[in-house]
CSV table of C-alpha atoms in Angstrom, one decimal:
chain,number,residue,atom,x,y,z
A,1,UNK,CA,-10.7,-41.2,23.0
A,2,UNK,CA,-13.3,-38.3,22.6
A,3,UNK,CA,-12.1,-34.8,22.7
A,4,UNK,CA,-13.6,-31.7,23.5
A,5,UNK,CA,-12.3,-29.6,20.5
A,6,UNK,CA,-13.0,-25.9,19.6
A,7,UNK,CA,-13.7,-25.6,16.1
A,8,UNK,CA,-12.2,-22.5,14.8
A,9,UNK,CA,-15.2,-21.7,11.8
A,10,UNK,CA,-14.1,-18.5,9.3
A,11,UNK,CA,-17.1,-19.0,7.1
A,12,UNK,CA,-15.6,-20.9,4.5
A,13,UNK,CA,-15.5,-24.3,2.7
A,14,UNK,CA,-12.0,-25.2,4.7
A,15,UNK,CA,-13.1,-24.8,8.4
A,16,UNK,CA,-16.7,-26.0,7.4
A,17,UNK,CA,-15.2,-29.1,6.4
A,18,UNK,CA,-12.8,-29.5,9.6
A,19,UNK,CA,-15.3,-28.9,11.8
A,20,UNK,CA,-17.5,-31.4,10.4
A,21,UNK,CA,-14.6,-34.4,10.1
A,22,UNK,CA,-13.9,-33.8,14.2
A,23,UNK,CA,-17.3,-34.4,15.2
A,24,UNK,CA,-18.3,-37.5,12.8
A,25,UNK,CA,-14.9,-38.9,15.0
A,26,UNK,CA,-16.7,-38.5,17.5
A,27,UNK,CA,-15.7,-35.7,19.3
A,28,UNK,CA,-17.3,-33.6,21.1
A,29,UNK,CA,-17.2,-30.0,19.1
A,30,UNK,CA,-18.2,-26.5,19.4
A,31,UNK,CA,-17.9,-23.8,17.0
A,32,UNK,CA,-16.7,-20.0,17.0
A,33,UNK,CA,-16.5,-17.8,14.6
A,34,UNK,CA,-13.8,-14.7,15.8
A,35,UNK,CA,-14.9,-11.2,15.2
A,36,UNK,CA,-11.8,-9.7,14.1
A,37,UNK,CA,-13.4,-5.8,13.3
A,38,UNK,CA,-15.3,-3.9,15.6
A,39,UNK,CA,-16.9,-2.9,12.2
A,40,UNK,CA,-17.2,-5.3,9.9
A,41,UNK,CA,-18.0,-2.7,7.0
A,42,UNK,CA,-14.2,-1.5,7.4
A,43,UNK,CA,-12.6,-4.9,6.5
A,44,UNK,CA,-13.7,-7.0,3.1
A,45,UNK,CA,-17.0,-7.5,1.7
A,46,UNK,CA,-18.2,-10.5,-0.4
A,47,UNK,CA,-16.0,-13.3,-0.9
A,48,UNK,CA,-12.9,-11.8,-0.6
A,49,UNK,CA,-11.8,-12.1,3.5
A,50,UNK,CA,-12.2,-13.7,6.0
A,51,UNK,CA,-14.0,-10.8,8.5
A,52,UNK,CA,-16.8,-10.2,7.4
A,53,UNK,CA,-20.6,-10.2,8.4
A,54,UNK,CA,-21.5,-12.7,5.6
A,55,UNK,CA,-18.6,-15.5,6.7
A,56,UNK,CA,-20.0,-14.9,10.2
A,57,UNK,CA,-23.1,-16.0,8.7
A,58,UNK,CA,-22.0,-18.8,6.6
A,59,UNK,CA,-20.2,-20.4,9.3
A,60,UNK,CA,-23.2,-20.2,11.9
A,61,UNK,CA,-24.8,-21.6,8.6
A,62,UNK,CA,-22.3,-24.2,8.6
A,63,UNK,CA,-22.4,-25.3,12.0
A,64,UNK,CA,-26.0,-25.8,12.2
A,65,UNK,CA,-25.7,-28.1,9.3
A,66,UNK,CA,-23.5,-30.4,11.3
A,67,UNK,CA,-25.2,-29.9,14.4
A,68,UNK,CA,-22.6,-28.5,16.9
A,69,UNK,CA,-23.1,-25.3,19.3
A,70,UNK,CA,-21.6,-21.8,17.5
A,71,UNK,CA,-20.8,-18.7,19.6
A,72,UNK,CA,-18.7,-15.4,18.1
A,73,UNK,CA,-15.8,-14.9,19.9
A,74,UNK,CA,-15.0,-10.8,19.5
A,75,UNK,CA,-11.1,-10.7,19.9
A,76,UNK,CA,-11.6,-7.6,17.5
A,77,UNK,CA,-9.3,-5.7,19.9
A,78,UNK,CA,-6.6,-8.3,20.4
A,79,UNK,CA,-6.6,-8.5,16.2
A,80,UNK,CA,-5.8,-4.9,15.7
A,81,UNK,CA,-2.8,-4.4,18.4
A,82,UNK,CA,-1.4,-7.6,17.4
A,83,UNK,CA,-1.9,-8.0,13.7
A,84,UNK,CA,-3.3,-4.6,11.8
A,85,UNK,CA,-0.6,-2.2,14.5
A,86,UNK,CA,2.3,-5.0,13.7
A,87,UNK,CA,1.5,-4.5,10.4
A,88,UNK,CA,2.1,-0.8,10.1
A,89,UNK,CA,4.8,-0.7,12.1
A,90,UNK,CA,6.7,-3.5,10.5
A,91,UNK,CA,6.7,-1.2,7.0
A,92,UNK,CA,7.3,1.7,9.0
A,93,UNK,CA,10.6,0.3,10.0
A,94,UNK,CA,11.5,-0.9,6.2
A,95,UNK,CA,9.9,-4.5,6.9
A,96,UNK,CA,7.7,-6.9,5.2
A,97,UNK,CA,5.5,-8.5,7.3
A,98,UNK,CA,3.1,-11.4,6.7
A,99,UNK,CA,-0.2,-10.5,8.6
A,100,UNK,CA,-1.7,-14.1,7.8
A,101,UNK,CA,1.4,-15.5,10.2
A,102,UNK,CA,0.9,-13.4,12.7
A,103,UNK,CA,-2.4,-13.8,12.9
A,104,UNK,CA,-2.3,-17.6,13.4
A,105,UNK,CA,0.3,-17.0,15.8
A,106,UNK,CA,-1.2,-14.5,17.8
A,107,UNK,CA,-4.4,-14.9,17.6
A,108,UNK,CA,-5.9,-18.6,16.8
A,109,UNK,CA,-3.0,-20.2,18.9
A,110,UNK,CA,-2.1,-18.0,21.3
A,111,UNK,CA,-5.2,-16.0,22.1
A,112,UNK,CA,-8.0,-18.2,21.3
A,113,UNK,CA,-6.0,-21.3,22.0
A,114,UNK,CA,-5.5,-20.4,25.3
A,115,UNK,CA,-8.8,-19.2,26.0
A,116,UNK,CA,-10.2,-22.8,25.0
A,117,UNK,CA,-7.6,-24.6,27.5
A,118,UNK,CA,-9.2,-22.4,30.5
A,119,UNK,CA,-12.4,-23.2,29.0
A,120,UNK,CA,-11.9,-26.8,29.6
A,121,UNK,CA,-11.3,-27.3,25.4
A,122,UNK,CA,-8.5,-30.3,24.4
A,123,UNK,CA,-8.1,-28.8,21.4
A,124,UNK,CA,-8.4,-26.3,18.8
A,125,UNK,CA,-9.2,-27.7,15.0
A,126,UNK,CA,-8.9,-25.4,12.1
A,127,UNK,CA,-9.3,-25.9,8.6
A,128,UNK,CA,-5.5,-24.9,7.4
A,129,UNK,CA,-4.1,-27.2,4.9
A,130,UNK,CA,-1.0,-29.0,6.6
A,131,UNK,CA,-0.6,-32.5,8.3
A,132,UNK,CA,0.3,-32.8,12.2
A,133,UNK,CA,1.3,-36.2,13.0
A,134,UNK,CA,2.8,-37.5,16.6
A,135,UNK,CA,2.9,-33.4,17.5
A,136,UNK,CA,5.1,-33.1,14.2
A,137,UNK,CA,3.9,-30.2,11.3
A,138,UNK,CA,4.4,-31.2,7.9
A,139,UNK,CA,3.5,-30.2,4.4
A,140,UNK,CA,-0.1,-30.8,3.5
A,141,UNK,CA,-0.7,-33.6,0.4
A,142,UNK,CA,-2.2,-30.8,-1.8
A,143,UNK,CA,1.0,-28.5,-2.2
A,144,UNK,CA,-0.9,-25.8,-4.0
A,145,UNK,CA,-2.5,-25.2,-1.3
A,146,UNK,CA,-0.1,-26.3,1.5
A,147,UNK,CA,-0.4,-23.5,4.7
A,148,UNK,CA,2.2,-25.4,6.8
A,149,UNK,CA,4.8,-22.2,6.2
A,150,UNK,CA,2.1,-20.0,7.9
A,151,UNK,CA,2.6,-22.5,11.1
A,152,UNK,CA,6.1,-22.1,11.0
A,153,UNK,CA,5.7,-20.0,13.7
A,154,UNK,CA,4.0,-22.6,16.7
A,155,UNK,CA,5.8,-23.3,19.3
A,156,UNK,CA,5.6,-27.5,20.0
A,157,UNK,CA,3.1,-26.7,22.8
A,158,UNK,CA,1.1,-25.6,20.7
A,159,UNK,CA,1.1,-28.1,17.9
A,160,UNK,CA,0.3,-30.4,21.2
A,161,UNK,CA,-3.3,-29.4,21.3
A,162,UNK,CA,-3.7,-28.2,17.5
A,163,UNK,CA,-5.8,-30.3,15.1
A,164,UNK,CA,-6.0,-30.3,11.3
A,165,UNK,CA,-8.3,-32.7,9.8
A,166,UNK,CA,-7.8,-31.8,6.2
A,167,UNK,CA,-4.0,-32.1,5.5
A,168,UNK,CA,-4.5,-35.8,4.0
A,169,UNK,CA,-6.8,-33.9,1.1
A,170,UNK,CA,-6.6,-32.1,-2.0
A,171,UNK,CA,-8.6,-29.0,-1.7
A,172,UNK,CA,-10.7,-30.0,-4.7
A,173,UNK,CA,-11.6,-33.3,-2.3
A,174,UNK,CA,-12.4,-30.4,0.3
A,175,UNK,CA,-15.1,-28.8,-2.0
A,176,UNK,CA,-16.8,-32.2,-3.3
A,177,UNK,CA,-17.4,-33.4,0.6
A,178,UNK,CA,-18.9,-29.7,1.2
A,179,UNK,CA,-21.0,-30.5,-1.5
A,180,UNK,CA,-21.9,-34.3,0.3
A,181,UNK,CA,-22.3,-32.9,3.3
A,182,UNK,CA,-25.1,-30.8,2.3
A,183,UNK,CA,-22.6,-27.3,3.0
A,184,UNK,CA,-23.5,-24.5,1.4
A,185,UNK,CA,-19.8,-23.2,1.3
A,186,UNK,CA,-18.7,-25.9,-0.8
A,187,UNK,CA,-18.0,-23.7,-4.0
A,188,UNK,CA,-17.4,-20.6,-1.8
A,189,UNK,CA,-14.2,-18.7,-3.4
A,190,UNK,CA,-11.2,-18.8,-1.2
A,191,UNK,CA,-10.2,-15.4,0.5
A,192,UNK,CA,-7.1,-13.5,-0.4
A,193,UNK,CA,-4.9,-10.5,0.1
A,194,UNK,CA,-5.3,-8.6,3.3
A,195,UNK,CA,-8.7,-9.3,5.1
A,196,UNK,CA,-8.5,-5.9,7.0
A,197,UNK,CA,-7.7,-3.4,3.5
A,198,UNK,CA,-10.7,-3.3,2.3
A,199,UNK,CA,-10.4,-2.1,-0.7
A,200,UNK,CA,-6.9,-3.7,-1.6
A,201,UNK,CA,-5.0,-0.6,-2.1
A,202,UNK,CA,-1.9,-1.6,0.5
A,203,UNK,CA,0.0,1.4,-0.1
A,204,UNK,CA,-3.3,3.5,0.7
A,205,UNK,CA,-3.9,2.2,4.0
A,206,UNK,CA,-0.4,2.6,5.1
A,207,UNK,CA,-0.3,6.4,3.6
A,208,UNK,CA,-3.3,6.7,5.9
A,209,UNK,CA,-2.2,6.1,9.0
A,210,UNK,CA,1.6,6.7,8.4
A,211,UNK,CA,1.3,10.0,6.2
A,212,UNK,CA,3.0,10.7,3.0
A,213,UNK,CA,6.6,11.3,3.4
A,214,UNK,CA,8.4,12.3,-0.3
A,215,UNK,CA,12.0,10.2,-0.5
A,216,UNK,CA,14.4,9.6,-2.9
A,217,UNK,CA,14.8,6.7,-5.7
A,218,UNK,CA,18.0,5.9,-5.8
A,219,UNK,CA,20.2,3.3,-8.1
A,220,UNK,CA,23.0,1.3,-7.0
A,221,UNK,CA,25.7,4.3,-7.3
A,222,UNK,CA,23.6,6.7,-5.5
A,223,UNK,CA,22.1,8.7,-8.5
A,224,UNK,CA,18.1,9.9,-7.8
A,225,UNK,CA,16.3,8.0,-10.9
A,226,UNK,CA,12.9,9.2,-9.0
A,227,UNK,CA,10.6,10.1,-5.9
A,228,UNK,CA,8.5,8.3,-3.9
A,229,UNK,CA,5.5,9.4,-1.6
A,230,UNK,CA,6.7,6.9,1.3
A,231,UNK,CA,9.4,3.9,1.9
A,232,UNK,CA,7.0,2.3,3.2
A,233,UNK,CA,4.8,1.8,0.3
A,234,UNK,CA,7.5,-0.7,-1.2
A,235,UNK,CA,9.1,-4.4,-0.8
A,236,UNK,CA,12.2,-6.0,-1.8
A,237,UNK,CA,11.7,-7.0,-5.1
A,238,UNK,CA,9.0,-4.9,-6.2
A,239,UNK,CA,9.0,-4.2,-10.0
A,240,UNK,CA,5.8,-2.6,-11.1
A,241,UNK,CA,4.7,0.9,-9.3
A,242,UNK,CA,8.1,2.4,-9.2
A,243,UNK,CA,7.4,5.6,-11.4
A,244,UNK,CA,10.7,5.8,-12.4
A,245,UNK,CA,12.3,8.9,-14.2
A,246,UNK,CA,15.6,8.0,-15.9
A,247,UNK,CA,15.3,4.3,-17.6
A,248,UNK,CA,18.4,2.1,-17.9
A,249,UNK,CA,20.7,2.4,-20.4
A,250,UNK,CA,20.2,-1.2,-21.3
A,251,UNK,CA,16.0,-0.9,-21.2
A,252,UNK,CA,16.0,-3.5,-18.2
A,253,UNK,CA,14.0,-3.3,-16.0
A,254,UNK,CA,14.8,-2.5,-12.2
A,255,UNK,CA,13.7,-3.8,-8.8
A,256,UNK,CA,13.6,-2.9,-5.0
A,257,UNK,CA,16.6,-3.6,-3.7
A,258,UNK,CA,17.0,-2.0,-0.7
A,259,UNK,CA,14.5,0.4,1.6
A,260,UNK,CA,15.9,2.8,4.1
A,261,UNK,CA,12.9,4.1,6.5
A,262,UNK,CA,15.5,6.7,8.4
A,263,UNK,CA,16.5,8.6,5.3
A,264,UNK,CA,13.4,7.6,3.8
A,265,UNK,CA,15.4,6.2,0.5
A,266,UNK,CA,14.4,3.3,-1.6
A,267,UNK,CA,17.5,1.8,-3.4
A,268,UNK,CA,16.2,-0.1,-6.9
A,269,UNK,CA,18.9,-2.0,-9.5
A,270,UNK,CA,19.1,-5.4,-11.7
A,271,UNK,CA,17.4,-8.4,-11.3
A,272,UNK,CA,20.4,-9.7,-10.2
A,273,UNK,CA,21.9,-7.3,-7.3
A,274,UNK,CA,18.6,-9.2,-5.9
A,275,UNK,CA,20.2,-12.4,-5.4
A,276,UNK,CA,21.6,-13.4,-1.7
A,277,UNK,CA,23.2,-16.1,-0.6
A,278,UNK,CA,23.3,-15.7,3.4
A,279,UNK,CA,20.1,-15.1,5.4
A,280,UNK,CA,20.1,-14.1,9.3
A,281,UNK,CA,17.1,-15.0,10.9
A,282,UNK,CA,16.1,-13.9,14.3
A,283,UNK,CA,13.1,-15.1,17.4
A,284,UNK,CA,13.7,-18.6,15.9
A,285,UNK,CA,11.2,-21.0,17.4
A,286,UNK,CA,11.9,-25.0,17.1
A,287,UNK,CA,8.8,-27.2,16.6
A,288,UNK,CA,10.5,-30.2,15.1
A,289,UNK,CA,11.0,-33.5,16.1
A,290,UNK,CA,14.6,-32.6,17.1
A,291,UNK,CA,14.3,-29.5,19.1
A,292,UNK,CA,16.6,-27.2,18.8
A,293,UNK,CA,19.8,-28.0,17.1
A,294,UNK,CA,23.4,-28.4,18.7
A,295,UNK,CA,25.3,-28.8,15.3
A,296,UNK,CA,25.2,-26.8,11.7
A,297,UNK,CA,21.5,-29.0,10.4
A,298,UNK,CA,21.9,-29.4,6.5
A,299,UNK,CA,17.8,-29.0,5.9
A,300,UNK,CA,15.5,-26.5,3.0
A,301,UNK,CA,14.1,-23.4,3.6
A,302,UNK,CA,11.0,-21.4,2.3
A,303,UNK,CA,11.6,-17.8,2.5
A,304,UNK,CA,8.2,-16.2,1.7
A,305,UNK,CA,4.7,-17.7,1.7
A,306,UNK,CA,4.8,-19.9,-1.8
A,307,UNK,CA,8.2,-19.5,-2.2
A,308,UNK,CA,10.8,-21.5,-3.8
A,309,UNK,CA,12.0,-24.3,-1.4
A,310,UNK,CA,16.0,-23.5,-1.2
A,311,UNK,CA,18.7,-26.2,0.3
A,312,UNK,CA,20.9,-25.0,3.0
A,313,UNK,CA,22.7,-25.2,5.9
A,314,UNK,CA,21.5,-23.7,9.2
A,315,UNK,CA,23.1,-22.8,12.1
A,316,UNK,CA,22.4,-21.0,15.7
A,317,UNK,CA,24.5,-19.4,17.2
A,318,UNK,CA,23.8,-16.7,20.0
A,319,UNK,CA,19.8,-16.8,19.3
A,320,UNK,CA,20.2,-16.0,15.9
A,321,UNK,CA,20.2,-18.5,12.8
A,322,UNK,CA,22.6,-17.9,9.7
A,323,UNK,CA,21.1,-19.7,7.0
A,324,UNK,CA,23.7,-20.3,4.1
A,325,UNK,CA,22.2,-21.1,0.9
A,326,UNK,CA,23.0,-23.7,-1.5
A,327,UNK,CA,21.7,-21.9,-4.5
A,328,UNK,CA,20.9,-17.9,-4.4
A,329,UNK,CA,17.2,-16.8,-3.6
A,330,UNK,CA,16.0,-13.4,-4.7
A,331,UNK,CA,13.2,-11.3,-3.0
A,332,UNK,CA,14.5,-12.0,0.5
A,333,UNK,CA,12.7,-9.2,2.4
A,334,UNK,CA,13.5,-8.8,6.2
A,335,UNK,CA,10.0,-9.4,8.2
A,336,UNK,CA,9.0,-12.3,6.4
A,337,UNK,CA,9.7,-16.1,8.0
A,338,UNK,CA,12.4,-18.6,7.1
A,339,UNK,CA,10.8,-21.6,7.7
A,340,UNK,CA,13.3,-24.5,7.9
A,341,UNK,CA,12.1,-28.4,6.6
A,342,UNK,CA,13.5,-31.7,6.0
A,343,UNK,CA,11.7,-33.2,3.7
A,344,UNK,CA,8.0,-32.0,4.3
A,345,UNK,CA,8.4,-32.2,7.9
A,346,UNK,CA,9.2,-28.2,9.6
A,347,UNK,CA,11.7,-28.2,12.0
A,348,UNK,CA,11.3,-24.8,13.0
A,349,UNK,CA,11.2,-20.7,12.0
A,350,UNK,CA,12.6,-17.6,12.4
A,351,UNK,CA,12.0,-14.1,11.3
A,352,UNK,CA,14.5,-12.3,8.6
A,353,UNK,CA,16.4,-9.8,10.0
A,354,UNK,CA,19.3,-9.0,7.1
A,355,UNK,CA,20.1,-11.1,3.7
A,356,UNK,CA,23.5,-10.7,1.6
């Protein structure tokens, strides 16, 4: 049955790819690129975003190649409250947020996803790296470069009208078809980090628009080992950057452990205070082939994107999941997703509200 399917085109190799594999099956595609900056300059240059006036380029580029109608889609607005503001304000409350995750989940399925549906669109196709099969998200074949804990957060409706052609491939078979297919993407580097720091510096944009606010460094007993120009410049875990003034007795090193935006204190100790066995996870959302769950669900979990995979039993109780570990994870940081799998197949997601 033919389709009418909106491909979602960011200007690289990935979403040149999907977009192409949709319409050689026969479906009846048409391309957007989303303009996520009302100033393009602000966000990266070169190859290393995803906002930029050069992938806007490449992926009208790209679409002409395979032959399907491309329009920009400016949801530049929509990007900043819901992805660059969430940001901010997550580290302003002691948070680590994952602006990637929100993004897919606010903006290419909720707001562009339903825009297509009013549009008359089936379906939105993207080039993320996961498989969806009968409705159901699993881990993509390439696990290097598997995105399926990024799409944690989907709700089953969702899932209902998402495709993704390229979770049967290795990203390496992803470039070589690029290369086929006459795209001139195909050795185009991957983006990373933030698309909308443009110069990297994390701690610098946030000092920007949350101002320098001098804390304490404390260790575990309370003593000030140093100072700090701003909580929020920190994650759990954290080793390098700390400017520390007493060293440990021992010559260890010493990691975040805690952050405390109200008092403005940042809590640091041994690799192993890191360690937690219990995780509370909150706004869980249940995408597996089960639903929700009725009874304890013995299952892994990823904690962070390209985490370690941890067994675990899960349970909900009151809206919130308590996720008991089998073995203890370290660098559990509240903000980021607990994405729940049996096997590689997700079952659902919830955001980390506390660890201990």
């Amino acid at each position: 049955m033919s389709l009418r399917v909106l491909a979602a085109m960011s200007g690289g190799v990935d979403s040149a790819v999907a977009a192409a594999r949709i319409a050689e099956a026969g479906h009846d595609v048409t391309g957007v690129h989303l303009a996520l900056s009302s100033n393009p300059q602000s966000y990266r240059t070169g190859a290393r975003g995803c906002c930029t006036l050069e992938d806007s380029r490449d992926a009208r580029r790209a679409a002409d190649v395979i032959g399907i109608p491309f329009y920009i889609w400016d949801m530049a607005e929509r990007f900043h409250r819901d992805v660059v503001e969430d940001f901010v304000n997550e580290y302003a409350a002691g948070r680590t947020p994952n602006p990637c995750l929100r993004c897919n989940e606010k903006i290419k399925f909720e707001a562009v996803l339903d825009r297509a549906l009013a549009l008359g669109f089936d379906a939105v196709a993207t080039g993320h790296h996961a498989r969806l099969e009968g409705g159901v998200l699993r881990r993509s074949v390439d696990p290097g470069k598997d995105q399926s804990y990024v799409l944690g957060v989907l709700t089953r409706e969702q899932l209902s009208h998402a495709i993704f052609p390229l979770g049967g491939s290795t990203k390496a078979e992803v470039r070589e078809e690029a290369a086929a297919r006459g795209l001139a993407v195909a050795d185009k580097p991957d983006s990373h980090d933030i698309c909308f720091i443009a110069d990297g510096d994390t701690r610098g944009f946030l000092a920007e628009r949350l101002g320098a606010e001098h804390g304490p460094i404390v260790d575990e007993a309370g003593a000030v080992v140093g100072t700090h120009a701003g909580a929020f410049g920190f994650t759990i875990g954290q080793r390098k950057g700390l400017h520390i003034d007493r060293p440990t007795s021992d010559g260890r090193p010493r990691y975040v452990l805690s952050i405390e935006p109200v008092s403005n204190t940042v809590t640091v100790g041994p690799r192993s205070s890191l360690a937690v066995s219990s995780v509370v996870a909150e706004r869980p959302v249940w995408n597996g082939p089960a639903g929700e769950p009725h009874e304890p669900l013995a299952c892994n979990v990823q904690l962070r994107a390209h985490g370690e995979v941890y067994g675990c039993r899960a349970q909900l109780s009151g809206g919130v999941v308590h996720i008991e570990l089998d073995t203890p994870a370290t660098g559990v940081a509240a903000g980021q997703a607990a994405v729940l799998y049996s096997g590689d197949t997700v079952l659902g997601s919830a955001t980390i509200a506390s660890s201990s």
